[in-house]
XYZ file of C-alpha atoms in Angstrom:
599
model
C -33.030 -32.606 -8.096
C -31.437 -35.963 -7.337
C -27.767 -36.491 -8.072
C -26.152 -39.719 -9.153
C -23.275 -41.255 -7.185
C -20.419 -41.251 -9.666
C -18.100 -43.363 -7.547
C -15.284 -40.788 -7.628
C -12.808 -41.229 -4.774
C -12.583 -38.868 -1.828
C -9.649 -37.554 0.197
C -7.195 -39.987 1.763
C -4.976 -39.352 4.841
C -2.048 -38.448 2.568
C -4.185 -35.768 0.893
C -5.071 -34.209 4.220
C -1.399 -34.248 5.193
C -0.323 -32.435 2.015
C -3.153 -29.953 2.430
C -2.251 -29.293 6.069
C 1.366 -28.554 5.121
C 0.173 -25.505 3.189
C -1.289 -23.939 6.326
C 1.630 -24.944 8.523
C 4.299 -23.489 6.236
C 2.295 -20.310 5.614
C 1.885 -19.761 9.349
C 5.574 -20.485 9.936
C 6.576 -17.773 7.463
C 4.461 -15.300 9.410
C 6.143 -16.301 12.666
C 9.599 -16.032 11.055
C 9.057 -12.438 9.950
C 7.436 -11.517 13.252
C 10.655 -12.576 15.003
C 13.003 -11.197 12.355
C 11.335 -7.776 12.184
C 10.510 -7.441 15.903
C 12.826 -4.423 16.332
C 11.283 -2.529 13.415
C 8.287 -1.025 15.105
C 7.007 1.520 12.565
C 3.781 1.190 10.613
C 5.817 1.877 7.454
C 7.881 -1.276 7.964
C 4.771 -3.292 8.727
C 2.602 -2.042 5.846
C 5.110 -1.587 2.984
C 8.128 -3.608 4.139
C 10.276 -0.522 4.616
C 10.249 -0.103 0.805
C 13.141 -2.535 0.468
C 11.539 -5.414 -1.460
C 13.090 -6.742 -4.684
C 11.266 -7.371 -7.945
C 11.301 -11.197 -7.905
C 9.240 -11.889 -4.761
C 6.900 -8.998 -5.552
C 6.267 -10.346 -9.077
C 5.453 -13.812 -7.700
C 3.234 -12.261 -5.053
C 1.243 -10.324 -7.655
C 0.819 -13.437 -9.788
C -0.216 -15.578 -6.831
C -2.894 -13.078 -5.811
C -4.329 -13.153 -9.323
C -4.350 -16.943 -9.349
C -7.103 -17.234 -6.757
C -9.535 -20.110 -6.491
C -11.775 -18.106 -8.831
C -9.143 -18.687 -11.520
C -8.111 -22.218 -10.561
C -11.673 -23.532 -10.367
C -13.702 -21.115 -12.469
C -11.547 -20.488 -15.551
C -11.193 -24.158 -16.670
C -14.942 -24.622 -16.196
C -15.550 -21.525 -18.306
C -13.381 -22.952 -21.096
C -15.166 -26.316 -20.744
C -18.539 -24.678 -21.299
C -17.839 -21.709 -23.598
C -14.592 -22.564 -25.390
C -10.999 -21.331 -25.479
C -11.805 -17.651 -26.104
C -10.703 -17.190 -22.487
C -7.141 -17.121 -23.836
C -7.839 -13.618 -25.184
C -7.529 -12.359 -21.630
C -3.804 -12.448 -22.354
C -4.354 -9.422 -24.624
C -6.147 -7.547 -21.845
C -3.464 -8.402 -19.284
C -0.762 -7.098 -21.613
C -2.494 -3.725 -22.031
C -3.182 -3.516 -18.306
C 0.382 -4.226 -17.169
C 1.920 -1.804 -19.673
C -0.531 0.941 -18.657
C 0.089 0.322 -14.973
C 3.882 0.277 -15.302
C 4.153 3.337 -17.534
C 1.268 5.552 -16.418
C 0.029 4.760 -12.918
C 3.051 3.383 -11.089
C 5.356 6.407 -11.687
C 2.823 8.765 -10.113
C 2.262 6.605 -7.035
C 5.888 5.613 -6.549
C 7.371 9.075 -6.948
C 4.824 10.653 -4.620
C 6.077 8.531 -1.708
C 2.537 7.663 -0.561
C 1.456 4.480 1.237
C -2.268 4.504 0.440
C -3.304 5.093 -3.167
C -5.991 7.459 -1.885
C -3.837 9.036 0.824
C -2.482 12.080 -0.967
C -3.315 11.839 -4.643
C -7.114 12.109 -4.570
C -7.170 14.696 -1.821
C -4.541 16.968 -3.387
C -5.749 16.488 -6.959
C -9.438 16.851 -6.103
C -10.644 17.115 -2.486
C -10.908 15.156 0.742
C -14.491 14.122 -0.052
C -13.356 12.238 -3.161
C -10.593 10.572 -1.161
C -12.977 9.380 1.552
C -15.577 8.187 -0.964
C -13.001 6.208 -2.952
C -11.584 4.643 0.210
C -14.998 3.544 1.469
C -15.979 2.067 -1.915
C -12.671 0.219 -2.104
C -13.142 -1.209 1.387
C -16.661 -2.412 0.590
C -15.660 -3.934 -2.753
C -12.616 -5.684 -1.300
C -14.494 -7.250 1.598
C -17.218 -8.493 -0.754
C -14.734 -9.957 -3.229
C -12.544 -11.504 -0.558
C -15.523 -13.252 0.992
C -16.290 -14.955 -2.316
C -12.630 -15.923 -2.760
C -12.667 -17.628 0.646
C -15.965 -19.382 0.046
C -15.184 -20.742 -3.444
C -12.526 -23.396 -2.671
C -14.240 -24.334 0.575
C -17.427 -25.117 -1.343
C -15.610 -27.100 -4.034
C -13.722 -29.120 -1.436
C -16.901 -29.799 0.500
C -18.822 -30.976 -2.561
C -16.236 -33.406 -3.928
C -14.526 -34.672 -0.767
C -16.992 -34.136 2.057
C -14.514 -31.909 3.896
C -16.352 -29.626 6.320
C -17.395 -26.415 4.526
C -17.344 -24.096 7.513
C -14.161 -25.639 8.878
C -12.442 -24.768 5.584
C -13.744 -21.210 5.633
C -12.711 -20.499 9.214
C -9.327 -22.214 8.813
C -8.563 -20.022 5.793
C -9.608 -16.847 7.570
C -7.683 -17.660 10.749
C -4.434 -18.627 8.991
C -4.485 -15.558 6.704
C -5.173 -13.239 9.603
C -2.476 -14.947 11.685
C 0.505 -14.549 9.360
C -0.644 -11.200 7.978
C -0.943 -9.763 11.500
C 2.374 -11.173 12.684
C 4.640 -10.482 9.724
C 3.045 -7.624 7.777
C 3.679 -7.119 4.076
C 6.977 -9.026 4.038
C 5.231 -12.127 5.369
C 2.470 -11.694 2.774
C 4.934 -11.394 -0.131
C 7.146 -14.325 0.878
C 4.169 -16.520 1.733
C 2.792 -15.730 -1.716
C 6.090 -16.858 -3.212
C 5.820 -20.235 -1.503
C 2.148 -20.543 -2.464
C 2.934 -19.731 -6.088
C 5.251 -22.737 -6.241
C 2.464 -24.930 -4.825
C 0.014 -23.606 -7.417
C 2.291 -24.255 -10.386
C 3.074 -27.799 -9.220
C -0.623 -28.497 -8.664
C -1.562 -27.285 -12.125
C 1.242 -29.294 -13.744
C 0.047 -32.471 -12.015
C -3.411 -32.018 -13.511
C -2.142 -31.129 -16.988
C 0.286 -34.055 -17.216
C -2.049 -36.726 -15.843
C -5.042 -35.335 -17.720
C -3.242 -35.454 -21.065
C -2.089 -38.987 -20.353
C -5.607 -40.165 -19.512
C -7.077 -38.630 -22.674
C -4.342 -40.072 -24.890
C -2.009 -37.169 -25.525
C -2.105 -33.532 -26.538
C -3.068 -34.361 -30.118
C -6.234 -36.165 -29.047
C -7.117 -33.338 -26.682
C -6.781 -30.900 -29.552
C -8.824 -33.023 -31.980
C -11.705 -33.526 -29.533
C -11.733 -29.866 -28.572
C -11.828 -28.860 -32.230
C -14.652 -31.280 -32.970
C -16.581 -29.812 -30.040
C -16.133 -26.209 -31.307
C -13.986 -25.347 -28.290
C -11.163 -23.838 -30.375
C -13.168 -21.061 -32.030
C -11.253 -18.257 -30.326
C -11.524 -15.168 -32.527
C -15.042 -13.780 -32.715
C -15.047 -10.137 -33.827
C -18.762 -9.536 -33.308
C -18.981 -5.978 -31.820
C -22.253 -6.752 -30.000
C -21.653 -5.673 -26.342
C -24.285 -8.175 -25.196
C -22.174 -11.153 -26.270
C -20.411 -12.730 -23.314
C -16.942 -13.421 -24.741
C -15.799 -11.925 -28.037
C -12.477 -10.392 -29.011
C -13.834 -6.947 -28.142
C -15.532 -7.793 -24.847
C -12.447 -9.631 -23.591
C -9.715 -7.319 -24.881
C -11.486 -3.989 -24.340
C -13.829 -4.843 -21.474
C -11.194 -7.032 -19.836
C -8.683 -4.183 -19.971
C -11.038 -1.844 -18.109
C -11.919 -4.574 -15.610
C -8.334 -5.459 -14.735
C -7.023 -1.909 -14.950
C -9.063 -1.185 -11.847
C -7.364 -4.144 -10.154
C -3.834 -3.297 -11.278
C -3.681 0.399 -12.059
C -5.217 1.898 -8.916
C -5.969 -1.033 -6.617
C -4.360 -0.662 -3.192
C -3.358 -4.328 -2.972
C -1.340 -4.192 -6.208
C 0.115 -0.708 -5.850
C 1.098 -1.336 -2.233
C 3.341 -4.220 -3.243
C 4.804 -2.219 -6.123
C 5.709 0.777 -3.957
C 7.306 -1.597 -1.443
C 10.094 -2.190 -3.982
C 13.467 -0.545 -3.358
C 13.309 1.485 -6.588
C 10.901 2.386 -9.351
C 12.924 0.252 -11.746
C 12.389 -2.792 -9.503
C 8.666 -2.013 -9.305
C 8.305 -1.830 -13.091
C 10.305 -5.013 -13.569
C 8.076 -6.762 -11.028
C 5.013 -5.832 -13.082
C 6.515 -7.070 -16.353
C 7.665 -10.326 -14.748
C 4.183 -10.656 -13.357
C 2.815 -10.332 -16.901
C 4.772 -13.432 -17.902
C 3.245 -15.244 -14.953
C -0.261 -14.121 -15.925
C 0.179 -15.398 -19.484
C 1.389 -18.763 -18.183
C -1.648 -18.999 -15.896
C -4.040 -18.205 -18.737
C -2.509 -20.934 -20.896
C -2.664 -23.448 -18.012
C -6.298 -22.592 -17.297
C -7.301 -22.913 -20.959
C -5.442 -26.208 -21.392
C -7.042 -27.571 -18.216
C -10.475 -26.703 -19.568
C -9.762 -28.310 -22.955
C -8.360 -31.464 -21.339
C -11.387 -31.668 -19.074
C -13.721 -31.357 -22.067
C -11.814 -34.037 -23.997
C -12.014 -36.342 -20.980
C -15.768 -35.842 -20.537
C -16.649 -35.435 -24.217
C -19.155 -38.289 -24.063
C -20.330 -37.924 -20.471
C -20.769 -34.420 -19.125
C -20.795 -34.658 -15.285
C -23.209 -31.757 -14.910
C -25.739 -33.134 -17.382
C -25.369 -36.578 -15.788
C -26.052 -34.992 -12.362
C -22.698 -36.049 -10.929
C -22.068 -32.444 -9.848
C -24.446 -29.652 -8.885
C -22.674 -26.731 -10.527
C -20.047 -26.033 -13.162
C -17.759 -24.599 -10.494
C -17.398 -28.126 -9.111
C -16.201 -29.624 -12.402
C -12.497 -28.964 -11.872
C -12.207 -30.553 -8.400
C -14.405 -33.438 -9.602
C -12.093 -33.948 -12.579
C -9.030 -33.827 -10.326
C -10.423 -36.472 -7.965
C -11.200 -38.741 -10.920
C -7.791 -38.577 -12.625
C -5.596 -38.241 -9.520
C -7.620 -40.253 -7.010
C -5.336 -43.293 -7.379
C -2.262 -41.269 -6.397
C -2.263 -40.545 -2.639
C -1.346 -36.950 -1.948
C -1.914 -35.545 -5.447
C -5.588 -34.610 -4.947
C -4.478 -32.874 -1.760
C -1.797 -31.065 -3.761
C -4.342 -29.658 -6.206
C -6.715 -28.572 -3.447
C -3.698 -26.942 -1.793
C -3.127 -25.237 -5.161
C -6.637 -23.749 -5.058
C -6.290 -22.734 -1.421
C -2.876 -21.173 -2.094
C -4.485 -18.700 -4.436
C -7.112 -18.004 -1.817
C -4.594 -17.447 0.975
C -2.578 -15.126 -1.241
C -5.560 -13.032 -2.290
C -7.072 -12.824 1.178
C -3.812 -11.931 2.932
C -3.043 -9.205 0.392
C -6.572 -7.838 0.799
C -6.351 -7.808 4.608
C -3.026 -5.975 4.462
C -4.356 -3.472 1.927
C -7.534 -2.810 3.926
C -5.501 -2.215 7.068
C -3.256 0.193 5.144
C -5.973 2.396 3.670
C -7.829 2.502 6.988
C -4.715 3.479 8.911
C -3.440 6.033 6.398
C -6.753 7.582 5.353
C -8.592 7.615 8.674
C -6.500 6.775 11.748
C -3.380 8.707 10.780
C -5.278 11.809 9.703
C -7.320 11.872 12.912
C -4.851 11.142 15.714
C -1.361 10.919 14.182
C -0.040 8.055 16.364
C 3.643 7.414 17.011
C 5.540 4.802 15.003
C 5.191 2.120 17.668
C 1.522 2.881 18.283
C 0.922 2.958 14.524
C 2.413 -0.507 14.131
C 0.155 -1.946 16.847
C -2.905 -0.212 15.412
C -2.059 -1.666 11.969
C -1.855 -5.152 13.468
C -5.198 -4.641 15.184
C -6.750 -3.548 11.894
C -5.481 -6.747 10.250
C -7.390 -8.751 12.855
C -10.542 -6.676 12.331
C -10.515 -7.085 8.565
C -9.600 -10.751 8.824
C -12.798 -11.267 10.806
C -14.776 -9.109 8.344
C -13.571 -11.079 5.300
C -14.292 -14.408 6.983
C -17.779 -13.222 7.895
C -18.336 -12.157 4.306
C -17.405 -15.670 3.196
C -20.368 -16.971 5.177
C -22.628 -14.466 3.413
C -21.154 -15.563 0.062
C -22.643 -19.029 0.628
C -25.969 -17.540 -0.426
C -24.637 -16.120 -3.698
C -24.244 -17.600 -7.187
C -21.337 -18.717 -9.417
C -17.743 -17.683 -8.697
C -16.464 -16.431 -12.070
C -18.753 -13.371 -12.566
C -19.340 -12.390 -10.024
C -14.371 13.320 -8.739
C -17.312 12.748 -6.265
C -20.205 13.353 -8.683
C -18.646 11.253 -11.452
C -17.573 8.581 -8.975
C -21.115 8.227 -7.638
C -22.604 8.011 -11.141
C -20.125 5.365 -12.302
C -20.585 3.292 -9.166
C -24.393 3.362 -9.403
C -24.500 2.406 -13.103
C -22.050 -0.476 -12.670
C -23.923 -1.754 -9.630
C -27.244 -1.444 -11.455
C -26.027 -3.490 -14.423
C -24.398 -6.121 -12.205
C -27.448 -6.682 -9.979
C -29.767 -6.793 -12.982
C -27.594 -9.443 -14.666
C -27.583 -11.476 -11.440
C -31.407 -11.535 -11.345
C -32.047 -11.847 -15.085
C -29.464 -14.101 -16.739
C -28.495 -13.371 -20.332
C -30.349 -15.257 -23.093
C -28.559 -18.174 -24.746
C -28.448 -16.237 -28.002
C -25.893 -13.947 -26.326
C -24.021 -16.194 -23.874
C -23.916 -19.057 -26.424
C -23.007 -22.093 -24.275
C -21.557 -24.900 -26.398
C -23.265 -28.325 -26.560
C -22.407 -31.117 -24.117
C -23.099 -34.824 -24.420
C -24.072 -37.726 -22.113
C -23.928 -40.577 -24.671
C -21.109 -42.261 -22.757
C -22.767 -42.144 -19.344
C -24.238 -45.248 -17.733
C -27.283 -45.833 -15.526
C -28.815 -42.405 -15.983
C -31.945 -41.278 -17.738
C -30.074 -38.683 -19.810
C -28.000 -41.230 -21.768
C -27.798 -40.776 -25.539
C -28.669 -37.105 -25.221
C -26.866 -34.005 -26.392
C -27.947 -30.994 -24.396
C -27.097 -27.396 -23.701
C -26.391 -27.047 -19.967
C -27.916 -24.704 -17.454
C -31.303 -23.181 -18.111
C -30.758 -19.510 -18.770
C -34.239 -18.339 -17.807
C -34.505 -17.914 -14.034
C -37.567 -15.708 -14.603
C -40.515 -16.428 -16.896
C -39.986 -14.771 -20.318
C -43.284 -12.937 -19.961
C -42.094 -11.387 -16.705
C -38.681 -10.283 -17.981
C -38.427 -6.503 -18.352
C -37.135 -5.032 -21.597
C -33.928 -4.021 -19.798
C -33.170 -7.737 -19.307
C -32.770 -8.167 -23.053
C -30.320 -5.271 -23.426
C -28.863 -3.495 -20.408
C -28.775 -6.525 -18.079
C -27.622 -8.810 -20.905
C -24.433 -6.781 -21.389
C -21.197 -8.782 -21.090
C -19.963 -8.773 -17.488
C -16.586 -7.589 -18.791
C -18.079 -4.221 -19.693
C -19.224 -3.352 -16.162
C -15.933 -1.623 -15.353
C -15.959 0.169 -18.704
C -19.458 1.471 -17.961
C -18.291 2.727 -14.573
C -15.217 4.372 -16.101
C -17.093 6.132 -18.907
C -19.877 7.269 -16.575
C -17.352 8.608 -14.051
C -15.420 10.431 -16.770
C -18.485 11.970 -18.414
C -20.085 12.881 -15.097
C -16.875 14.442 -13.821
C -16.363 16.433 -17.031
C -19.946 17.714 -17.029
C -19.706 18.829 -13.422
C -16.351 20.465 -14.172
C -17.867 22.265 -17.155
C -20.688 23.626 -14.986
C -18.590 24.564 -11.954
C -15.385 25.598 -13.723
C -12.022 23.797 -14.056
C -9.224 23.769 -11.516
C -6.687 26.541 -12.301
C -3.626 24.953 -13.862
C -1.334 26.660 -11.373
C -3.080 24.733 -8.585
C -2.329 21.332 -10.148
C 0.883 19.922 -8.718
C 3.145 18.477 -11.446
C 3.897 15.258 -9.555
C 0.187 14.366 -9.788
C 0.291 14.239 -13.588
C 1.415 11.392 -15.844
C 0.115 12.359 -19.310
C -0.819 9.539 -21.660
C 0.422 11.677 -24.550
C 4.006 11.120 -23.348
C 3.775 7.560 -24.664
C 2.423 8.564 -28.072
C 4.176 11.897 -28.695
C 7.600 10.689 -27.593
C 9.282 12.217 -30.676
C 8.145 15.795 -30.022
C 8.432 17.847 -26.841
C 6.312 20.545 -28.482
C 3.344 18.242 -29.045
C 3.677 16.927 -25.496
C 3.426 20.426 -24.045
C 0.371 21.155 -26.180
C -1.384 18.160 -24.661
C -0.485 19.142 -21.095
C -3.068 21.964 -21.264
C -0.847 24.439 -19.479
C 0.158 22.194 -16.560
C 3.903 22.373 -15.921
C 4.543 18.675 -16.091
C 7.865 17.412 -14.754
C 9.391 16.910 -18.212
C 8.990 20.635 -18.932
C 10.710 21.885 -15.786
C 14.372 22.768 -15.465
C 16.485 22.185 -12.380
C 15.908 25.695 -11.017
C 12.138 25.234 -11.269
C 12.400 21.879 -9.533
C 14.186 23.475 -6.604
C 11.395 26.024 -6.206
C 8.826 23.267 -5.785
C 10.559 21.316 -3.041
C 7.882 22.263 -0.533
C 5.099 20.637 -2.571
C 6.027 17.037 -1.912
C 3.888 14.911 0.476
C 4.552 15.377 4.174
C 5.646 11.822 4.838
C 7.801 11.493 1.741
C 10.926 9.499 2.494
C 14.021 11.152 1.029
C 15.640 7.767 0.645
C 13.205 6.997 -2.167
C 14.956 9.581 -4.259
C 18.160 7.560 -4.291
C 18.637 5.548 -7.450
C 21.404 3.761 -9.251
C 22.210 4.985 -12.725
C 22.817 2.765 -15.728
C 26.587 2.634 -15.062
C 26.088 1.179 -11.590
C 27.121 4.396 -9.808
C 25.176 5.744 -6.844
C 23.229 8.856 -7.764
C 21.582 10.832 -4.948
C 18.763 12.781 -6.560
C 18.448 15.038 -3.546
C 22.004 16.312 -4.076
C 21.205 16.917 -7.722
C 18.422 19.297 -6.670
C 15.679 16.806 -7.523
C 14.165 17.180 -4.069
C 10.745 16.025 -5.215
C 10.790 12.527 -6.720
C 7.927 13.633 -8.939
C 10.413 15.707 -10.930
C 12.662 12.811 -11.922
C 12.865 12.691 -15.692
C 12.136 9.401 -17.399
C 15.674 9.108 -18.714
C 17.033 8.857 -15.185
C 15.017 5.754 -14.303
């Protein structure tokens, strides 16, 4: 397929200078923390910042990691093609953050663990489940991180001619460099700087884009005329790509895996100096997520209004929808030296943040779940091993980025129960990759080329992207149902399959005796819904002596059940009156027995 030269400008020296500053400053932050923390030689300081982080930087770090190039480049293009229903992700993010802060975080924080799989899965189930979960997490993270590295490099290469492989290797090297030198503190503070770059880059596009279209009112009118503002679709069909139910329900399951139990997120939360700081970081992060969603949707609507009469993909100015956003940026900001470089730095900031957090998280789970359990190194040796693991996983993620060059678009991309859920999710995902969903389910909105010049497609209104990659006669029946399921339900399928499989196996083999379930491992959902009645709460605990049902004397008797490496300093909190309250002295030796009213 031949592509037309659109005449859009490419990078200027000022753009390269702005772009280079991102890498220089990020590397400098890593060097700063390497020097500042040189006397703190333990793996604990390196991997979780000594658990002394405050909520502000952690909140910005969480938001920056979410705002990867997948979001910066993919989300506006999704809105451009399918409409503003993407804004409904705000509903899913709200559910996810509340669930994480109130259900998952207290268990992980109070247990004093470093790896999310380190103690919980092994003590609640068995070592086999812990190892399986760790290996699956490592595989998934390396795969995802490779795509995150490849995405902005490809976009930059296509619209500016910047070397694709140079971008990939530069990203991998810089991330590995500052993550290895400065540990989690360098990752968090670098994310904070990168978040500022991302916000400024997005604002530049929004302001100039609105001005070029003629104002917000014209953007709104054109988007409405093009059916881009039809947000609320309550069709329960699970095969539809984006409806209220697929986004709010399916999106909640998808992102709960990223927030609720993901090592990268939990690791930054447990690095906070108190549980209160960790919760506040999550809620501040929610505000950031909502702002990002609005920015992404507005960018997509502005881009549609700008190209309402000449779709660049239909006109063959770009090869893929993922290239629309950088193409749009070069067209509206090309006359302002440095601003295109600022936006590309915005996309790469999200990439650096995500990759660095992933490298740090991979090093943590490997050290805690494998190295530490096998050889138990000293603090100094553990710190050096952790640094070495950062290098190893930096290389692995960069290598995966090369493999990702052969993949498609960038937006979709208990032991028995775990295996079943993993297999079903993988089956549905691979099937959808081979057999794309029919237009009757994905419903791409029409695009026009009536305003384009010197192309054969002028005066045409078309629906982009052929959806049949395989002849209809060769498509299996599963392609019309199972493979056509909305990508947002993949995580829900995995969750339900894992739950059902685990319950069936438990029914056949017998449940774990309640006296063998340690109270600090339990955070009942019923506590949120039966808050008015202690009696109803206890009924729902199924005989497990949850922390809210234990008195002080009982708490003392369980002091030996806390994790081996639990740091007593975690038990120190500040009460609502600003007075120091040492929970150890109050006989709350296990942080899992802290009542909610004391936090």
